[in-house]
mmCIF file of C-alpha atoms in Angstrom:
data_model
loop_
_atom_site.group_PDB
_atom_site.id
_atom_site.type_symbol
_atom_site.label_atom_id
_atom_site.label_comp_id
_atom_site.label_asym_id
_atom_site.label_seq_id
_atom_site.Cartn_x
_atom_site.Cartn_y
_atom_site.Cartn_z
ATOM 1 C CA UNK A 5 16.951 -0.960 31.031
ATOM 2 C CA UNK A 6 18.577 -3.475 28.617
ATOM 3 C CA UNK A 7 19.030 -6.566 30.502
ATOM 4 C CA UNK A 8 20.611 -9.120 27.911
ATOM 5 C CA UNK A 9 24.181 -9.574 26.131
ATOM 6 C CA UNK A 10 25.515 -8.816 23.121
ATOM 7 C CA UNK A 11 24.444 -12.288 22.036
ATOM 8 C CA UNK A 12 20.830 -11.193 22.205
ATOM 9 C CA UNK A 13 22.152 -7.624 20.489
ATOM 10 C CA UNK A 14 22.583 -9.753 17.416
ATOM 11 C CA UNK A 15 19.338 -10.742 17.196
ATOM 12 C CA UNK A 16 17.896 -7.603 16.735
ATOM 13 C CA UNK A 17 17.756 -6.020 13.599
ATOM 14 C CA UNK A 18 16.900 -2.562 13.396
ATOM 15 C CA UNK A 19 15.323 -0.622 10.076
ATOM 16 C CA UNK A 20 13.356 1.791 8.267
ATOM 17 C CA UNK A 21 10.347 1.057 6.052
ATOM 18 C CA UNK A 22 7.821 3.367 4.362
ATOM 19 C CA UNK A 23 4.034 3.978 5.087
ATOM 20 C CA UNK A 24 1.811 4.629 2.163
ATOM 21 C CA UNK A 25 1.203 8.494 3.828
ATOM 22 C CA UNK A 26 5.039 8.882 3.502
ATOM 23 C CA UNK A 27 6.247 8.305 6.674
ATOM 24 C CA UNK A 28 9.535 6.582 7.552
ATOM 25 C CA UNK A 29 8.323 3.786 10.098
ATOM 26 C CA UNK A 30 10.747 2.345 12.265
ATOM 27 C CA UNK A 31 10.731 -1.702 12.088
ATOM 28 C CA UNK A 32 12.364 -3.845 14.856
ATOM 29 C CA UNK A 33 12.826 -7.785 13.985
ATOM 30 C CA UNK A 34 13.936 -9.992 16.967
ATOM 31 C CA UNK A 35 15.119 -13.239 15.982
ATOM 32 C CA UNK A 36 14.656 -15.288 19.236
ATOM 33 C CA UNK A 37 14.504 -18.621 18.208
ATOM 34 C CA UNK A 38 16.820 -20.096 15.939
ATOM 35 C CA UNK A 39 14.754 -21.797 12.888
ATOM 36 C CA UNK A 40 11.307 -20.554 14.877
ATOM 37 C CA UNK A 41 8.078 -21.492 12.960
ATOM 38 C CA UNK A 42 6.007 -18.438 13.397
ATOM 39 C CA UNK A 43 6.914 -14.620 13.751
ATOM 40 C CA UNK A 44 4.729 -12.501 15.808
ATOM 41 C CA UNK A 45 3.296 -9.140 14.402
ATOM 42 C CA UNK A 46 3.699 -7.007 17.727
ATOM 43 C CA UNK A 47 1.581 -3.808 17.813
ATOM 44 C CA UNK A 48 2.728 -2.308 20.985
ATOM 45 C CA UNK A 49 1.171 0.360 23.700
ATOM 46 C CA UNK A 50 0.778 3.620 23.050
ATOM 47 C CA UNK A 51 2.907 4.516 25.667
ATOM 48 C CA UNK A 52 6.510 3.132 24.469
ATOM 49 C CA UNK A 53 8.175 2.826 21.578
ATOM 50 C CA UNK A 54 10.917 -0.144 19.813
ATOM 51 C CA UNK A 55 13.673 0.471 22.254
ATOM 52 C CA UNK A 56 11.708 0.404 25.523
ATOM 53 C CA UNK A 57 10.141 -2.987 24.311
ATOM 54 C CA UNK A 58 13.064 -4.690 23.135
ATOM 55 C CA UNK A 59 13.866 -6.460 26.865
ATOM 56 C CA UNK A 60 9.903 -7.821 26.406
ATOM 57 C CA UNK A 61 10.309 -8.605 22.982
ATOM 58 C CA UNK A 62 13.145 -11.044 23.614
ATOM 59 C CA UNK A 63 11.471 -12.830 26.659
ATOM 60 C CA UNK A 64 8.065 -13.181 25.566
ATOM 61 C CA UNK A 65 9.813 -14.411 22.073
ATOM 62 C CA UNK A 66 12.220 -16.732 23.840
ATOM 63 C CA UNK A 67 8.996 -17.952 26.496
ATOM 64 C CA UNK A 68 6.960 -18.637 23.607
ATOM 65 C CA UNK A 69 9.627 -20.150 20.776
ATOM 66 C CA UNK A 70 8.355 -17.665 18.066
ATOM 67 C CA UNK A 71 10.177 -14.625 16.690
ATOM 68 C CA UNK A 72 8.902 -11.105 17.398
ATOM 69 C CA UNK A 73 8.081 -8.542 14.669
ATOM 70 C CA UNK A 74 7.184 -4.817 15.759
ATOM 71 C CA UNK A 75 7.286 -1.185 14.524
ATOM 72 C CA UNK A 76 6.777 2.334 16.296
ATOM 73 C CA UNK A 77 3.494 4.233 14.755
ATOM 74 C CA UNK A 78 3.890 7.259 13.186
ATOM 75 C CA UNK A 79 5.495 10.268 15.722
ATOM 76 C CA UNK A 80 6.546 7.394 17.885
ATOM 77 C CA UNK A 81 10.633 6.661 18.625
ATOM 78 C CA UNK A 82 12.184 7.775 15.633
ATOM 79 C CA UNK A 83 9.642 6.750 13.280
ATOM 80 C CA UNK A 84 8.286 10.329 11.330
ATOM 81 C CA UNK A 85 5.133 12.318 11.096
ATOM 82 C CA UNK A 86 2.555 12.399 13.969
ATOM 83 C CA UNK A 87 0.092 9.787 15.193
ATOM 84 C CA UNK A 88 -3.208 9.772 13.807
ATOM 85 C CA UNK A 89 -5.745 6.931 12.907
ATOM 86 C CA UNK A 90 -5.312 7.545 9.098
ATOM 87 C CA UNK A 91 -1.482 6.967 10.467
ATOM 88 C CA UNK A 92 -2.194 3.996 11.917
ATOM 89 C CA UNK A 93 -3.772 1.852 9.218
ATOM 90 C CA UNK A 94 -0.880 2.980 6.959
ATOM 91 C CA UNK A 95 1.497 2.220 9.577
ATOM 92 C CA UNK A 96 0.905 -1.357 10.370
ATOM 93 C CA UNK A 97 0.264 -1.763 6.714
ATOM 94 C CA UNK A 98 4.066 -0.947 6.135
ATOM 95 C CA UNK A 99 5.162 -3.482 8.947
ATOM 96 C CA UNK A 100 3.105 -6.198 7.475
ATOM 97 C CA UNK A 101 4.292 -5.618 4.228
ATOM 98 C CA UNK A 102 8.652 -5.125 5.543
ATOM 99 C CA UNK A 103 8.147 -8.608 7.281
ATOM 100 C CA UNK A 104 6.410 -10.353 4.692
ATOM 101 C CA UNK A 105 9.287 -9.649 2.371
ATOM 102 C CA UNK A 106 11.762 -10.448 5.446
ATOM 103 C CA UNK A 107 10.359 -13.879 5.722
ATOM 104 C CA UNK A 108 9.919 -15.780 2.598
ATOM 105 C CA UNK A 109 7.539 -18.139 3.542
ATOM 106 C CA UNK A 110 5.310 -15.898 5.375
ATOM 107 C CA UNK A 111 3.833 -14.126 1.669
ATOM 108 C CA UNK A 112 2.410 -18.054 0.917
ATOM 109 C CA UNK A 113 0.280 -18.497 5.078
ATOM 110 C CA UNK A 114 -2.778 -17.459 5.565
ATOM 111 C CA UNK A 115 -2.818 -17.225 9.230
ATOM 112 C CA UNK A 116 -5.636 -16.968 12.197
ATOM 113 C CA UNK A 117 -5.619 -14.394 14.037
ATOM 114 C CA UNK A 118 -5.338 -14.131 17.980
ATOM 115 C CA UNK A 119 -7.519 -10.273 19.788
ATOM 116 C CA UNK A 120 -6.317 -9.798 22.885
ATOM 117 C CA UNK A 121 -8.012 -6.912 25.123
ATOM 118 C CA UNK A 122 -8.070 -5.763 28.104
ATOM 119 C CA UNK A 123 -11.764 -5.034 29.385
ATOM 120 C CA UNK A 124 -10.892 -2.018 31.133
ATOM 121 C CA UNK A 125 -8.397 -0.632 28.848
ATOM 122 C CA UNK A 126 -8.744 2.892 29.510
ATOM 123 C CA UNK A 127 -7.325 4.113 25.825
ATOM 124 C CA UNK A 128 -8.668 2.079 23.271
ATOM 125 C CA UNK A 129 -11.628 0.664 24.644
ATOM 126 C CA UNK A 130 -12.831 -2.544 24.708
ATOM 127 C CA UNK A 131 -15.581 -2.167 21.734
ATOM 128 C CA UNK A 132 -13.164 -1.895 19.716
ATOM 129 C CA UNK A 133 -11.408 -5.775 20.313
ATOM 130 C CA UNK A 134 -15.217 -7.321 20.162
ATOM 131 C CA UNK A 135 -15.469 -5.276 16.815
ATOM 132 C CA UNK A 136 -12.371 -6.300 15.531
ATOM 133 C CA UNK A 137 -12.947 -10.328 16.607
ATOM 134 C CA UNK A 138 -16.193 -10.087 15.313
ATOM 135 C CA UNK A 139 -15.411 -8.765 11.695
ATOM 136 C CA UNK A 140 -11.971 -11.071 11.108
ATOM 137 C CA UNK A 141 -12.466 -13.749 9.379
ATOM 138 C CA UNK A 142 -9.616 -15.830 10.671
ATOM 139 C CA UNK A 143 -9.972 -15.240 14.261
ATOM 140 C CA UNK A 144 -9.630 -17.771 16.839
ATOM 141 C CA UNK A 145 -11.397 -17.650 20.213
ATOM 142 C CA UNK A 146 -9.723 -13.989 21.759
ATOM 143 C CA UNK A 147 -8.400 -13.352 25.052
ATOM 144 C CA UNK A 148 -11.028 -10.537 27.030
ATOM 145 C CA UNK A 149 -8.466 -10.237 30.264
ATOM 146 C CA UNK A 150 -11.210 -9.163 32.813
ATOM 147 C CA UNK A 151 -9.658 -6.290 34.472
ATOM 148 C CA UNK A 152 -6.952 -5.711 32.487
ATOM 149 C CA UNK A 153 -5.834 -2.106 31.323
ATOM 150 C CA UNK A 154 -4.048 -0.485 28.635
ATOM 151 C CA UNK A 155 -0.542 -0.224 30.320
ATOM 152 C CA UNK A 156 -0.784 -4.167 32.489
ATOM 153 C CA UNK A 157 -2.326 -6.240 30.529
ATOM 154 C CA UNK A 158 1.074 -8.266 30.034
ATOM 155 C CA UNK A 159 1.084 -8.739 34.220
ATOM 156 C CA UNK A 160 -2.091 -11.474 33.880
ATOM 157 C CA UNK A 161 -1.290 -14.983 33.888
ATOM 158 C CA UNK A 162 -3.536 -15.693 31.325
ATOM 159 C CA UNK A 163 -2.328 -13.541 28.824
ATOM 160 C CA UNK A 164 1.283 -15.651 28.358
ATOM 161 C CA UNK A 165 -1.149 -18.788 28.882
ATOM 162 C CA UNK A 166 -3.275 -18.177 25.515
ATOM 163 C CA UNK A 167 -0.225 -16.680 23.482
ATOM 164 C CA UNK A 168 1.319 -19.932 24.238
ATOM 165 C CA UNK A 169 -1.743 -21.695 23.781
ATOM 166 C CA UNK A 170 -2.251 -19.868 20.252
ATOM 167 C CA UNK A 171 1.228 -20.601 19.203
ATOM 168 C CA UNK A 172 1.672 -24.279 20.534
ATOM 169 C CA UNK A 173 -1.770 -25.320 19.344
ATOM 170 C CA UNK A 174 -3.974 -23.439 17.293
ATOM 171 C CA UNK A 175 -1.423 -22.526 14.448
ATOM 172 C CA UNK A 176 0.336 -26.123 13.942
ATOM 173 C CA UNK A 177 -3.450 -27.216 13.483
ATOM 174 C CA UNK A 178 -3.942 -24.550 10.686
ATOM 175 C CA UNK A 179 -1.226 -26.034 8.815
ATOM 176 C CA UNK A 180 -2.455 -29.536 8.966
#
């Protein structure tokens, strides 16, 4: 359920972007934090979609002082086509490239990069974060929530601890 105003309402805009397979991708930017410094690329679960997140998006935006930036994959709320990895890649490629022309500054950062994974994350195993941390470049130390599934990881402590961490710390230093 919905649990904010209509105040919060208006920070939400809604719209349609399109992958490089030719799929209409379905973009959600939540303005939380009037004049924020950094916007958060979300990629959410595989088990929800834009408007099941929204509630999350605007607390974990308004908890950390960032804006949040997310999109549905392919087949997922009422973005088209079906998902598939090939899907994927294109997918997130669209997002990156709808915010980056949302947010004028953003096309000029190069920013680090934060992996958080759940080490028993029952869909996407946990391979699959060390591989990614391991071959980007910008990376700063990841998260590895012992315990942590696909569907919880969100519950641990730690979790809102290094976001905030990340956002409070290791990105004002990359600016420097």
């Amino acid at each position: 359920d919905f649990q904010y105003g209509q105040r919060e309402l208006d920070t939400i805009e809604v719209f349609l972007t399109k992958s490089a397979r030719g799929n209409r991708i379905s973009c959600m930017y939540v303005r939380c934090v009037p004049g924020a410094r950094y916007t958060v690329l979300f990629s959410h679960g595989n088990a929800v979609d834009l408007g099941q997140m929204s509630s999350f998006y605007i607390g974990l935006g308004t908890r950390l002082s960032c804006n949040i930036f997310s999109y549905d994959y392919s087949g997922y709320g009422v973005s088209s086509g079906r998902p598939s990895e090939k899907n994927l890649y294109a997918d997130i490629d669209a997002a990156w490239q709808a915010l980056r022309t949302s947010i004028e500054k953003v096309s000029k950062i190069t920013s680090p990069v934060l992996i958080i994974h759940g080490t028993e994350d029952e869909v996407i195993d946990f391979s699959h974060g060390l591989a990614l941390y391991e071959r980007c470049p910008k990376a700063v130390e990841p998260l590895w929530v012992e315990g942590a599934g696909h569907n919880d990881i969100e519950l641990y402590s730690q979790y809102l601890e290094r976001l905030r961490r990340f956002i409070s710390q290791e990105l004002p230093s990359q600016r420097a």
